[in-house]
Tab-separated table of C-alpha atoms and ligand atoms in Angstrom:
chain	number	residue	atom	x	y	z
Q	1	MET	CA	-0.003	-0.121	-0.092
Q	2	SER	CA	2.845	2.413	0.546
Q	3	SER	CA	4.690	1.724	-2.332
Q	4	THR	CA	2.230	2.044	-4.110
Q	5	TYR	CA	1.389	5.584	-2.388
Q	6	GLU	CA	4.988	6.915	-2.695
Q	7	THR	CA	5.020	5.630	-6.796
Q	8	PHE	CA	1.624	7.561	-7.168
Q	9	ILE	CA	2.788	10.861	-5.001
Q	10	GLU	CA	5.950	10.725	-6.986
Q	11	MET	CA	3.711	11.250	-10.092
Q	12	VAL	CA	1.986	13.357	-8.794
Q	13	ARG	CA	4.404	16.383	-8.134
Q	14	GLN	CA	6.105	15.352	-11.468
Q	15	ILE	CA	3.012	16.888	-12.718
Q	16	GLY	CA	2.424	20.211	-10.011
Q	17	ARG	CA	6.531	20.490	-11.083
Q	18	LEU	CA	5.506	20.557	-14.679
Q	19	GLU	CA	2.422	23.219	-14.265
Q	20	SER	CA	4.570	25.298	-11.821
Q	21	VAL	CA	7.007	26.135	-15.743
Q	22	GLU	CA	3.924	26.206	-17.323
Q	23	SER	CA	2.552	29.192	-14.440
Q	24	LEU	CA	5.949	30.946	-14.865
Q	25	LEU	CA	6.627	30.807	-18.391
Q	26	ASP	CA	3.018	32.591	-18.208
Q	27	TRP	CA	4.198	35.096	-15.559
Q	28	ASP	CA	7.201	35.567	-18.213
Q	29	GLN	CA	4.866	36.074	-20.797
Q	30	GLU	CA	3.227	39.105	-19.130
Q	31	THR	CA	5.641	40.737	-17.513
Q	32	LYS	CA	9.344	40.636	-19.232
Q	33	MET	CA	9.351	38.318	-22.187
Q	34	PRO	CA	10.125	41.056	-25.146
Q	35	PRO	CA	7.378	41.175	-27.678
Q	36	ASN	CA	9.273	38.833	-30.455
Q	37	GLY	CA	9.406	35.793	-28.149
Q	38	LEU	CA	5.471	35.327	-28.741
Q	39	ASN	CA	6.001	31.959	-31.324
Q	40	ALA	CA	8.627	30.157	-29.241
Q	41	ARG	CA	6.413	31.083	-26.561
Q	42	ALA	CA	3.821	29.695	-27.895
Q	43	GLU	CA	4.929	26.404	-28.244
Q	44	GLN	CA	7.008	26.231	-25.379
Q	45	LEU	CA	3.832	26.436	-23.731
Q	46	SER	CA	1.375	23.840	-26.321
Q	47	THR	CA	4.559	21.726	-25.663
Q	48	LEU	CA	4.412	21.816	-21.709
Q	49	ALA	CA	0.625	21.560	-22.197
Q	50	ARG	CA	0.563	18.209	-23.868
Q	51	LEU	CA	3.581	17.223	-21.331
Q	52	VAL	CA	1.359	17.842	-18.575
Q	53	HIS	CA	-2.146	16.387	-20.369
Q	54	GLU	CA	0.700	12.857	-20.888
Q	55	HIS	CA	1.396	12.314	-17.585
Q	56	ARG	CA	-2.716	13.413	-15.817
Q	57	THR	CA	-4.209	10.896	-18.320
Q	58	SER	CA	-1.077	8.488	-17.851
Q	59	PRO	CA	-1.855	4.988	-18.187
Q	60	GLU	CA	0.008	4.242	-14.896
Q	61	LEU	CA	-0.984	6.971	-13.339
Q	62	GLY	CA	-5.009	5.099	-13.887
Q	63	GLU	CA	-3.494	2.289	-12.419
Q	64	ALA	CA	-2.070	3.512	-9.092
Q	65	LEU	CA	-5.642	4.703	-8.756
Q	66	GLN	CA	-6.858	2.011	-9.190
Q	67	ASP	CA	-5.331	0.345	-7.089
Q	68	LEU	CA	-5.070	2.730	-4.086
Q	69	ASN	CA	-8.956	2.740	-4.970
Q	70	GLY	CA	-10.200	6.293	-3.613
Q	71	GLN	CA	-9.446	4.407	-0.160
Q	72	SER	CA	-7.538	5.589	2.690
Q	73	ASP	CA	-7.907	7.088	6.449
Q	74	ASP	CA	-5.103	9.246	6.264
Q	75	PRO	CA	-6.691	12.794	5.695
Q	76	VAL	CA	-3.473	13.784	3.579
Q	77	ARG	CA	-4.228	10.293	1.178
Q	78	ALA	CA	-7.389	10.505	0.938
Q	79	THR	CA	-7.306	13.925	-0.342
Q	80	ASN	CA	-4.146	14.020	-2.497
Q	81	ILE	CA	-6.291	10.337	-4.580
Q	82	ARG	CA	-9.318	12.315	-4.387
Q	83	GLU	CA	-8.277	15.302	-6.981
Q	84	THR	CA	-6.172	13.158	-8.677
Q	85	ARG	CA	-9.084	11.252	-9.566
Q	86	ARG	CA	-10.877	13.752	-10.381
Q	87	LEU	CA	-8.690	15.278	-13.150
Q	88	TYR	CA	-7.801	12.046	-14.345
Q	89	ASP	CA	-11.228	11.624	-15.313
Q	90	ARG	CA	-12.163	14.568	-16.701
Q	91	ALA	CA	-8.663	15.012	-18.833
Q	92	VAL	CA	-9.103	11.316	-20.389
Q	93	LYS	CA	-11.352	12.713	-22.357
Q	94	VAL	CA	-9.798	15.402	-24.343
Q	95	PRO	CA	-6.697	14.035	-26.674
Q	96	ALA	CA	-3.956	15.974	-26.818
Q	97	ASP	CA	-3.799	17.194	-29.901
Q	98	LEU	CA	-6.672	20.240	-28.078
Q	99	VAL	CA	-5.470	20.524	-24.700
Q	100	ALA	CA	-1.868	21.381	-26.808
Q	101	LYS	CA	-4.109	22.858	-29.750
Q	102	ILE	CA	-5.776	25.401	-27.169
Q	103	ALA	CA	-2.266	26.841	-25.289
Q	104	SER	CA	-1.137	27.486	-28.536
Q	105	VAL	CA	-4.107	29.649	-30.000
Q	106	SER	CA	-4.730	31.160	-26.499
Q	107	ALA	CA	-1.081	32.155	-26.223
Q	108	HIS	CA	-1.448	34.180	-29.826
Q	109	ALA	CA	-5.178	35.235	-28.456
Q	110	LYS	CA	-3.678	37.031	-25.263
Q	111	SER	CA	-1.278	38.922	-27.459
Q	112	ALA	CA	-3.729	39.587	-29.711
Q	113	TRP	CA	-6.228	41.442	-26.988
Q	114	ALA	CA	-3.498	43.528	-25.729
Q	115	VAL	CA	-3.345	45.153	-28.957
Q	116	ALA	CA	-6.884	45.272	-29.282
Q	117	ARG	CA	-7.797	46.299	-26.161
Q	118	LYS	CA	-5.577	49.004	-26.519
Q	119	ASP	CA	-5.971	50.369	-30.117
Q	120	SER	CA	-9.761	49.921	-28.469
Q	121	ASN	CA	-10.554	47.560	-31.693
Q	122	PHE	CA	-13.004	44.402	-31.240
Q	123	ALA	CA	-12.812	43.209	-34.169
Q	124	ALA	CA	-8.885	41.736	-34.239
Q	125	PHE	CA	-9.725	39.902	-31.538
Q	126	ALA	CA	-13.011	38.496	-32.619
Q	127	PRO	CA	-11.416	35.864	-34.982
Q	128	HIS	CA	-9.267	34.905	-31.473
Q	129	LEU	CA	-12.572	34.727	-29.193
Q	130	ASP	CA	-14.479	33.021	-31.728
Q	131	GLU	CA	-11.624	30.380	-32.365
Q	132	LEU	CA	-11.078	29.313	-28.955
Q	133	LEU	CA	-15.001	29.693	-27.828
Q	134	LYS	CA	-14.994	26.606	-30.450
Q	135	LEU	CA	-12.195	24.889	-28.618
Q	136	LYS	CA	-13.565	25.560	-25.773
Q	137	CYS	CA	-17.188	24.352	-25.668
Q	138	GLU	CA	-15.205	20.799	-27.297
Q	139	VAL	CA	-13.272	20.164	-24.401
Q	140	ALA	CA	-17.410	21.005	-22.682
Q	141	ASP	CA	-18.537	18.122	-25.049
Q	142	LEU	CA	-16.102	15.558	-24.191
Q	143	VAL	CA	-15.821	16.350	-20.944
Q	144	GLY	CA	-19.865	16.147	-20.469
Q	145	HIS	CA	-22.916	17.582	-18.690
Q	146	ASN	CA	-26.207	17.035	-17.379
Q	147	GLY	CA	-27.343	19.620	-20.688
Q	148	ASP	CA	-25.641	22.214	-19.365
Q	149	ARG	CA	-21.874	22.940	-21.182
Q	150	TYR	CA	-20.917	25.909	-18.768
Q	151	ASP	CA	-20.896	23.773	-15.835
Q	152	ALA	CA	-18.951	21.443	-17.656
Q	153	LEU	CA	-16.036	24.392	-17.681
Q	154	LEU	CA	-16.957	26.287	-14.664
Q	155	SER	CA	-15.737	23.121	-12.802
Q	156	GLU	CA	-12.629	23.813	-14.154
Q	157	PHE	CA	-12.635	26.206	-11.805
Q	158	GLU	CA	-15.260	25.961	-8.762
Q	159	PRO	CA	-15.272	22.034	-9.117
Q	160	GLY	CA	-19.418	21.004	-7.937
Q	161	ALA	CA	-20.151	24.477	-8.774
Q	162	LYS	CA	-23.110	24.163	-11.283
Q	163	ALA	CA	-24.307	26.775	-13.242
Q	164	GLU	CA	-27.821	26.770	-11.923
Q	165	GLU	CA	-26.979	26.616	-8.502
Q	166	ILE	CA	-24.926	29.773	-9.350
Q	167	ALA	CA	-27.604	31.733	-11.565
Q	168	ASN	CA	-29.958	31.561	-7.944
Q	169	VAL	CA	-27.212	32.934	-5.803
Q	170	PHE	CA	-26.916	35.428	-8.310
Q	171	ALA	CA	-30.602	35.792	-8.669
Q	172	GLU	CA	-30.592	36.452	-4.791
Q	173	LEU	CA	-27.981	39.485	-4.969
Q	174	ARG	CA	-29.037	41.315	-7.790
Q	175	GLY	CA	-32.626	42.490	-5.762
Q	176	PRO	CA	-31.403	43.422	-3.264
Q	177	LEU	CA	-28.072	45.153	-4.307
Q	178	SER	CA	-29.685	46.821	-6.967
Q	179	GLU	CA	-31.765	48.493	-4.337
Q	180	PHE	CA	-29.165	49.799	-2.239
Q	181	VAL	CA	-27.081	51.099	-5.328
Q	182	SER	CA	-30.299	52.799	-5.677
Q	183	GLN	CA	-30.555	54.234	-2.415
Q	184	ILE	CA	-26.967	55.410	-2.422
Q	185	ALA	CA	-27.049	56.652	-5.682
Q	186	ALA	CA	-29.949	58.817	-3.921
Q	187	ALA	CA	-27.815	59.853	-1.177
Q	188	SER	CA	-27.419	63.248	-0.093
Q	189	THR	CA	-24.709	62.443	1.870
Q	190	ARG	CA	-21.978	61.787	-0.270
Q	191	PRO	CA	-18.113	61.522	-0.525
Q	192	ASP	CA	-15.890	63.068	-2.562
Q	193	PRO	CA	-13.779	60.247	-4.997
Q	194	ALA	CA	-11.943	63.336	-7.014
Q	195	ILE	CA	-9.809	63.519	-3.758
Q	196	ILE	CA	-8.188	59.715	-5.228
Q	197	THR	CA	-7.459	60.156	-8.943
Q	198	ARG	CA	-4.821	63.367	-8.072
Q	199	HIS	CA	-1.438	63.000	-8.982
Q	200	PHE	CA	0.398	59.813	-7.113
Q	201	PRO	CA	3.271	59.688	-8.495
Q	202	TRP	CA	4.680	56.135	-9.526
Q	203	ALA	CA	8.302	55.081	-7.333
Q	204	ALA	CA	6.143	56.187	-4.604
Q	205	GLN	CA	2.341	54.057	-5.047
Q	206	GLU	CA	4.800	51.084	-5.687
Q	207	GLN	CA	6.333	51.784	-1.965
Q	208	PHE	CA	3.749	51.452	-0.586
Q	209	ALA	CA	2.363	49.178	-2.063
Q	210	ARG	CA	5.340	46.726	-0.864
Q	211	THR	CA	4.391	48.158	2.803
Q	212	LEU	CA	1.568	47.326	2.504
Q	213	ALA	CA	1.652	43.676	1.591
Q	214	THR	CA	4.862	43.495	4.089
Q	215	ALA	CA	2.533	44.502	6.524
Q	216	ILE	CA	-0.382	42.276	5.692
Q	217	GLY	CA	1.648	38.674	5.626
Q	218	PHE	CA	3.194	39.061	2.307
Q	219	ASP	CA	7.183	37.783	2.299
Q	220	PHE	CA	9.157	39.037	-0.272
Q	221	GLN	CA	12.151	36.544	0.193
Q	222	SER	CA	9.749	34.527	-0.367
Q	223	GLY	CA	7.529	36.181	-3.885
Q	224	ARG	CA	8.069	39.609	-6.259
Q	225	LEU	CA	6.167	42.273	-7.187
Q	226	ASP	CA	6.355	43.093	-10.938
Q	227	ALA	CA	3.913	45.818	-13.159
Q	228	SER	CA	1.350	43.864	-16.035
Q	229	VAL	CA	-1.166	44.609	-18.314
Q	230	HIS	CA	-3.556	42.512	-16.277
Q	231	PRO	CA	-3.236	42.180	-12.316
Q	232	PHE	CA	-2.398	38.702	-11.051
Q	233	CYS	CA	-1.048	36.202	-8.667
Q	234	SER	CA	1.327	33.636	-10.597
Q	235	GLY	CA	1.846	30.900	-7.154
Q	236	THR	CA	4.610	28.358	-8.771
Q	237	THR	CA	5.499	27.084	-4.403
Q	238	PRO	CA	4.661	28.504	-1.486
Q	239	ASN	CA	8.357	29.935	-1.670
Q	240	ASP	CA	8.256	31.810	-4.866
Q	241	VAL	CA	4.779	33.306	-5.082
Q	242	ARG	CA	4.704	36.342	-7.634
Q	243	LEU	CA	2.483	39.391	-7.740
Q	244	THR	CA	1.855	41.400	-10.457
Q	245	THR	CA	-0.557	44.955	-10.432
Q	246	ARG	CA	-1.114	48.396	-12.329
Q	247	TYR	CA	-0.077	52.117	-11.846
Q	248	ILE	CA	-2.043	54.454	-12.595
Q	249	GLU	CA	0.009	58.115	-11.525
Q	250	ASN	CA	-3.633	59.951	-11.620
Q	251	PHE	CA	-5.630	56.607	-9.681
Q	252	PHE	CA	-5.003	56.107	-5.936
Q	253	ASN	CA	-6.989	52.374	-6.214
Q	254	CYS	CA	-5.759	51.109	-9.146
Q	255	ALA	CA	-2.324	49.730	-8.109
Q	256	ILE	CA	-3.183	50.357	-3.832
Q	257	PHE	CA	-5.396	47.633	-3.702
Q	258	GLY	CA	-4.824	46.085	-6.638
Q	259	THR	CA	-1.375	44.931	-5.097
Q	260	LEU	CA	-3.788	44.338	-1.349
Q	261	HIS	CA	-6.038	42.174	-4.210
Q	262	GLU	CA	-3.127	40.176	-5.749
Q	263	ALA	CA	-1.189	39.758	-2.003
Q	264	GLY	CA	-4.474	38.249	-0.445
Q	265	HIS	CA	-4.395	35.303	-3.323
Q	266	GLY	CA	-0.812	35.636	-2.065
Q	267	VAL	CA	-0.527	35.058	1.269
Q	268	TYR	CA	-2.993	32.053	0.641
Q	269	GLU	CA	-0.619	30.378	-1.312
Q	270	GLN	CA	2.839	31.187	0.714
Q	271	GLY	CA	0.603	29.689	3.146
Q	272	PHE	CA	0.104	26.253	1.395
Q	273	ASP	CA	2.325	24.002	3.635
Q	274	GLU	CA	5.250	23.185	2.314
Q	275	LYS	CA	5.719	19.448	2.229
Q	276	HIS	CA	1.943	18.542	0.136
Q	277	MET	CA	3.750	21.172	-2.384
Q	278	PHE	CA	3.274	19.991	-5.966
Q	279	THR	CA	0.179	17.859	-4.107
Q	280	PRO	CA	-3.186	19.053	-4.006
Q	281	MET	CA	-3.572	18.822	-0.748
Q	282	GLY	CA	-0.130	21.858	-0.871
Q	283	SER	CA	-2.796	23.661	-3.249
Q	284	ALA	CA	-6.217	25.629	-3.331
Q	285	ILE	CA	-9.666	24.894	-3.321
Q	286	SER	CA	-10.892	26.794	-6.109
Q	287	LEU	CA	-10.624	29.595	-7.613
Q	288	GLY	CA	-13.929	31.110	-5.908
Q	289	ILE	CA	-11.968	30.486	-2.716
Q	290	HIS	CA	-9.126	31.474	-3.491
Q	291	GLU	CA	-10.602	35.116	-4.554
Q	292	SER	CA	-12.354	35.241	-0.879
Q	293	GLN	CA	-8.589	35.547	0.415
Q	294	SER	CA	-7.556	38.326	-1.783
Q	295	ARG	CA	-10.986	40.025	-1.390
Q	296	MET	CA	-10.992	40.405	2.211
Q	297	TRP	CA	-7.709	41.690	2.363
Q	298	GLU	CA	-8.303	44.373	-0.628
Q	299	ASN	CA	-11.989	45.061	0.706
Q	300	LEU	CA	-13.130	43.815	4.119
Q	301	VAL	CA	-9.125	44.753	5.409
Q	302	GLY	CA	-7.986	47.089	2.828
Q	303	ARG	CA	-10.900	49.747	2.505
Q	304	SER	CA	-11.874	49.189	6.377
Q	305	ARG	CA	-11.474	52.455	8.294
Q	306	GLY	CA	-9.336	50.806	11.004
Q	307	PHE	CA	-6.571	49.954	8.485
Q	308	TRP	CA	-6.555	53.085	7.463
Q	309	LYS	CA	-6.711	54.570	10.890
Q	310	HIS	CA	-3.533	52.673	10.815
Q	311	PHE	CA	-1.811	53.559	8.143
Q	312	TYR	CA	-3.191	56.647	6.889
Q	313	PRO	CA	-0.464	59.075	8.510
Q	314	LEU	CA	2.466	56.626	6.748
Q	315	CYS	CA	0.244	57.469	3.535
Q	316	GLN	CA	0.026	61.173	4.233
Q	317	THR	CA	3.666	61.106	4.110
Q	318	GLN	CA	4.208	59.228	1.376
Q	319	PHE	CA	1.710	61.135	-0.965
Q	320	PRO	CA	2.521	64.731	0.822
Q	321	ASP	CA	1.643	66.991	-2.464
Q	322	SER	CA	-1.761	65.381	-3.195
Q	323	LEU	CA	-2.673	64.360	0.460
Q	324	SER	CA	-1.511	66.519	3.128
Q	325	ASP	CA	-4.634	68.540	2.547
Q	326	VAL	CA	-7.213	65.609	2.796
Q	327	SER	CA	-8.287	64.662	6.258
Q	328	MET	CA	-8.353	60.773	6.814
Q	329	ASP	CA	-12.799	60.849	7.178
Q	330	ALA	CA	-12.475	62.180	3.309
Q	331	PHE	CA	-10.015	59.428	2.345
Q	332	TYR	CA	-11.616	56.469	3.586
Q	333	GLY	CA	-14.872	57.992	2.159
Q	334	ALA	CA	-13.188	58.645	-1.226
Q	335	ILE	CA	-11.354	55.091	-1.414
Q	336	ASN	CA	-15.023	53.499	-0.647
Q	337	ALA	CA	-17.317	55.810	-3.013
Q	338	VAL	CA	-19.788	53.609	-4.782
Q	339	GLN	CA	-20.093	54.681	-8.396
Q	340	PRO	CA	-21.594	52.590	-11.107
Q	341	SER	CA	-18.325	52.344	-14.051
Q	342	PHE	CA	-17.354	50.571	-16.674
Q	343	ILE	CA	-14.147	49.179	-15.354
Q	344	ARG	CA	-14.941	45.587	-13.532
Q	345	VAL	CA	-11.280	45.798	-11.609
Q	346	GLU	CA	-11.682	48.995	-10.684
Q	347	ALA	CA	-15.483	48.809	-9.682
Q	348	ASP	CA	-16.263	49.516	-5.689
Q	349	GLU	CA	-17.085	46.145	-3.414
Q	350	VAL	CA	-20.934	47.233	-4.166
Q	351	THR	CA	-21.410	47.973	-7.553
Q	352	TYR	CA	-18.529	45.168	-8.293
Q	353	ASN	CA	-20.742	41.662	-8.037
Q	354	LEU	CA	-23.060	43.210	-10.735
Q	355	HIS	CA	-19.905	42.944	-13.005
Q	356	ILE	CA	-19.511	39.190	-12.938
Q	357	ILE	CA	-23.490	39.209	-12.994
Q	358	LEU	CA	-23.233	40.979	-16.257
Q	359	ARG	CA	-20.647	38.220	-17.577
Q	360	PHE	CA	-22.162	35.136	-16.195
Q	361	GLU	CA	-25.319	35.572	-17.987
Q	362	LEU	CA	-23.210	36.739	-21.478
Q	363	GLU	CA	-20.931	33.638	-21.359
Q	364	ARG	CA	-23.669	31.422	-20.688
Q	365	GLU	CA	-25.550	32.495	-23.990
Q	366	MET	CA	-22.031	32.248	-25.894
Q	367	ILE	CA	-21.330	29.054	-24.484
Q	368	ALA	CA	-25.111	27.424	-25.342
Q	369	GLY	CA	-24.675	29.077	-28.969
Q	370	ARG	CA	-27.286	31.482	-28.513
Q	371	LEU	CA	-25.088	35.153	-28.662
Q	372	ALA	CA	-22.653	35.220	-31.566
Q	373	VAL	CA	-18.728	36.772	-30.850
Q	374	ASN	CA	-19.544	39.456	-33.700
Q	375	ASP	CA	-22.463	40.246	-31.048
Q	376	VAL	CA	-20.698	40.173	-28.175
Q	377	PRO	CA	-19.790	44.511	-28.556
Q	378	GLU	CA	-24.194	44.707	-28.563
Q	379	ALA	CA	-24.746	42.105	-25.935
Q	380	TRP	CA	-22.209	44.043	-22.975
Q	381	ASN	CA	-23.659	47.272	-23.783
Q	382	THR	CA	-27.330	46.527	-23.692
Q	383	LYS	CA	-26.286	44.185	-20.502
Q	384	THR	CA	-23.833	47.302	-18.984
Q	385	LYS	CA	-27.064	49.688	-19.024
Q	386	GLU	CA	-29.282	47.306	-17.712
Q	387	LEU	CA	-27.836	46.656	-14.605
Q	388	LEU	CA	-25.039	49.380	-14.339
Q	389	GLY	CA	-27.132	52.418	-15.692
Q	390	LEU	CA	-24.168	53.116	-18.448
Q	391	THR	CA	-23.268	52.696	-22.247
Q	392	PRO	CA	-19.297	52.254	-22.931
Q	393	SER	CA	-18.150	54.195	-25.327
Q	394	ASN	CA	-15.330	52.291	-26.931
Q	395	ASP	CA	-14.315	48.492	-26.555
Q	396	ALA	CA	-11.525	48.858	-24.906
Q	397	GLU	CA	-14.294	50.009	-21.191
Q	398	GLY	CA	-16.469	47.488	-22.196
Q	399	CYS	CA	-16.344	43.756	-24.053
Q	400	LEU	CA	-11.855	43.998	-24.127
Q	401	GLN	CA	-10.973	45.048	-20.916
Q	402	ASP	CA	-10.256	42.006	-19.242
Q	403	ILE	CA	-8.174	39.299	-20.563
Q	404	HIS	CA	-10.135	36.063	-19.456
Q	405	TRP	CA	-11.280	35.445	-22.918
Q	406	SER	CA	-8.237	35.090	-24.635
Q	407	MET	CA	-6.920	32.822	-22.458
Q	408	GLY	CA	-9.912	30.821	-23.214
Q	409	THR	CA	-10.694	31.078	-19.511
Q	410	PHE	CA	-14.648	30.520	-20.078
Q	411	GLY	CA	-16.619	29.913	-16.253
Q	412	TYR	CA	-14.111	31.730	-14.756
Q	413	PHE	CA	-15.609	34.930	-14.023
Q	414	PRO	CA	-18.069	34.141	-11.198
Q	415	THR	CA	-15.747	32.649	-9.190
Q	416	TYR	CA	-15.278	35.985	-8.491
Q	417	ALA	CA	-18.324	36.537	-7.036
Q	418	LEU	CA	-18.626	33.645	-5.242
Q	419	GLY	CA	-14.726	35.039	-3.053
Q	420	ASN	CA	-16.827	38.118	-2.266
Q	421	LEU	CA	-19.463	36.010	-0.815
Q	422	TYR	CA	-17.234	33.974	0.752
Q	423	ALA	CA	-15.235	36.019	1.889
Q	424	ALA	CA	-17.849	37.998	3.955
Q	425	GLN	CA	-18.598	34.855	5.584
Q	426	PHE	CA	-15.358	33.826	6.139
Q	427	PHE	CA	-14.776	37.439	7.965
Q	428	ALA	CA	-17.400	37.258	9.930
Q	429	THR	CA	-17.174	34.507	11.566
Q	430	ALA	CA	-13.423	35.763	11.992
Q	431	ARG	CA	-14.872	38.208	13.696
Q	432	ASN	CA	-17.089	36.482	16.010
Q	433	ALA	CA	-13.421	33.952	16.646
Q	434	ILE	CA	-11.554	36.709	17.377
Q	435	PRO	CA	-13.551	39.859	19.401
Q	436	ASP	CA	-11.119	43.211	18.992
Q	437	LEU	CA	-10.324	41.716	15.266
Q	438	ASP	CA	-11.192	45.179	14.048
Q	439	ASP	CA	-8.627	46.627	17.026
Q	440	ARG	CA	-5.939	45.222	16.255
Q	441	ILE	CA	-6.440	45.761	12.560
Q	442	ALA	CA	-6.536	49.367	14.055
Q	443	ARG	CA	-3.239	48.934	15.237
Q	444	GLY	CA	-1.667	47.182	12.696
Q	445	ASP	CA	-1.698	44.147	13.770
Q	446	PHE	CA	-2.926	41.586	11.670
Q	447	LYS	CA	-1.053	38.398	12.129
Q	448	THR	CA	-4.180	37.680	13.858
Q	449	LEU	CA	-6.555	37.511	11.782
Q	450	LEU	CA	-3.813	35.925	9.035
Q	451	ASP	CA	-2.810	33.142	11.744
Q	452	TRP	CA	-6.590	32.022	11.921
Q	453	LEU	CA	-6.717	32.234	8.081
Q	454	ARG	CA	-3.750	29.667	7.952
Q	455	GLU	CA	-5.276	27.519	10.625
Q	456	ASN	CA	-9.380	28.120	9.169
Q	457	ILE	CA	-8.070	27.853	5.492
Q	458	TYR	CA	-5.083	28.034	4.271
Q	459	ARG	CA	-3.112	24.819	5.595
Q	460	HIS	CA	-5.953	22.275	4.485
Q	461	GLY	CA	-4.619	22.709	0.922
Q	462	GLN	CA	-7.864	20.327	-0.700
Q	463	ARG	CA	-8.877	18.408	2.410
Q	464	TYR	CA	-12.243	20.125	1.815
Q	465	THR	CA	-13.381	21.105	-1.839
Q	466	ALA	CA	-15.332	24.442	-1.377
Q	467	THR	CA	-18.928	23.670	-0.512
Q	468	GLU	CA	-17.043	21.912	1.994
Q	469	LEU	CA	-15.232	24.307	3.761
Q	470	VAL	CA	-17.543	26.934	3.680
Q	471	GLU	CA	-19.837	24.415	6.422
Q	472	VAL	CA	-16.091	23.615	8.137
Q	473	VAL	CA	-15.384	26.807	9.149
Q	474	THR	CA	-18.532	29.061	9.403
Q	475	GLY	CA	-20.686	26.295	10.631
Q	476	SER	CA	-23.440	27.355	7.373
Q	477	PRO	CA	-23.557	26.521	3.937
Q	478	LEU	CA	-22.697	29.445	1.301
Q	479	SER	CA	-26.319	32.790	1.800
Q	480	VAL	CA	-25.481	35.929	0.362
Q	481	THR	CA	-26.398	37.556	3.750
Q	482	PRO	CA	-23.120	38.459	5.355
Q	483	PHE	CA	-21.541	39.964	2.584
Q	484	ILE	CA	-25.406	42.160	2.063
Q	485	GLN	CA	-25.391	42.223	6.366
Q	486	TYR	CA	-21.648	43.376	4.855
Q	487	VAL	CA	-22.059	45.987	2.800
Q	488	ARG	CA	-25.106	47.672	4.510
Q	489	ALA	CA	-22.857	48.061	7.775
Q	490	LYS	CA	-20.439	49.457	5.607
Q	491	PHE	CA	-21.204	51.662	3.004
Q	492	SER	CA	-24.778	53.359	4.708
Q	493	PRO	CA	-22.833	55.463	6.972
Q	494	VAL	CA	-20.459	56.177	4.460
Q	495	TYR	CA	-23.528	57.753	2.497
Q	496	GLY	CA	-25.794	58.859	5.960
Q	497	LEU	CA	-28.076	56.107	5.072
Q	498	GLU	CA	-30.261	54.576	7.627
M	501	LIG	ZN1	-8.503	38.235	-7.706
């Protein structure tokens, strides 16, 4: 038994190592690679994707899984067997040629998207999107589903989740959120968000962003921070976690909260047990759970009054020209201003989920074959009007703003909204467990919360599914209530609402 498991886990680690090389090449493509490196990079990524796929579907791994028979009393072994089995069962249904082709097509599509977005030229990206959409639909049909093709794609990012269930959660969320957005729009007390569009020099932003990331527990001996068009966190091992951010000199929020967001992903990645490196026990459960950590550190902690009670004096010295005449209250209001806007990554906490509902609804139509790629810009604009009351003036601030579709990651967006909901539910539980949590944050003590998260979430790797983890940690299944309560409690005072 033991030797079968040892042989098995070494095969699993090999896959994990190859995948970490893939993510390192992806990181490099987004941050450092010269433009002419693209063709070779597409070949490298395609070869690696094929190699990973061959390992994931190897007869030896299949036999080992058969021999182990899904059985183990040890939770670590049981987790590694269960998750490897899940991925094996999925991967064997998809031919290696198709996997390699998607990797190559998406490397080119990502590059075409970056140019199309810069020029706001959807037509230049449309053929890439169309090709990727067809390829991913092919994958979904091969993987199999119960009539809803979206489920097969969603399960790649949020194992076990169903589109219909997510649609129901979003239906519960939409009413209360829209109502609250309307109340805010009609409020007579309003913060002045213009403060955060003053001048904030790049170098000072970078220095301050690093200070904040370090303060919440991101270890720069085991990680990096670089600039990229689309911010992300790429965790290769707990000791090598790459964050990226985007600097806009006349917009404070982008790099500062963007870095806190990615550092939130980063502390989760750094919180995995090193001895489980390259195995499911040392990996994230789902993108929704991953996002719960980034959103918690970015928003529930990073946009809280206590956080800025601690950091605002330093922030003022960092940006004296723009902030020395701004009170803490005015600053707190400005970073928490609620304003329907075009760009998801810059959206406030209240309207953010509406951006996700928009993408989820469009993706479902595209995947079901009811929305053609050429009609996406118009459908995007119609939904933006319906959900946010705005009409994008070009596709760069509309359907070209996100990188995800260029990577072929359809079914990814809902994990962002799930992350917001999980974050609120976890944070409510942390507050009960640590009664003086808000005071601790205001004193600059983030370690108490980080330790709680490490103990209750990070160290478990994939031991629980997302659904199980929420129940284990909070004692209840996923609910929209903690999120609705959180936004109402936080934003009502900002807008003088009761
Ligand atoms: Zn994120």
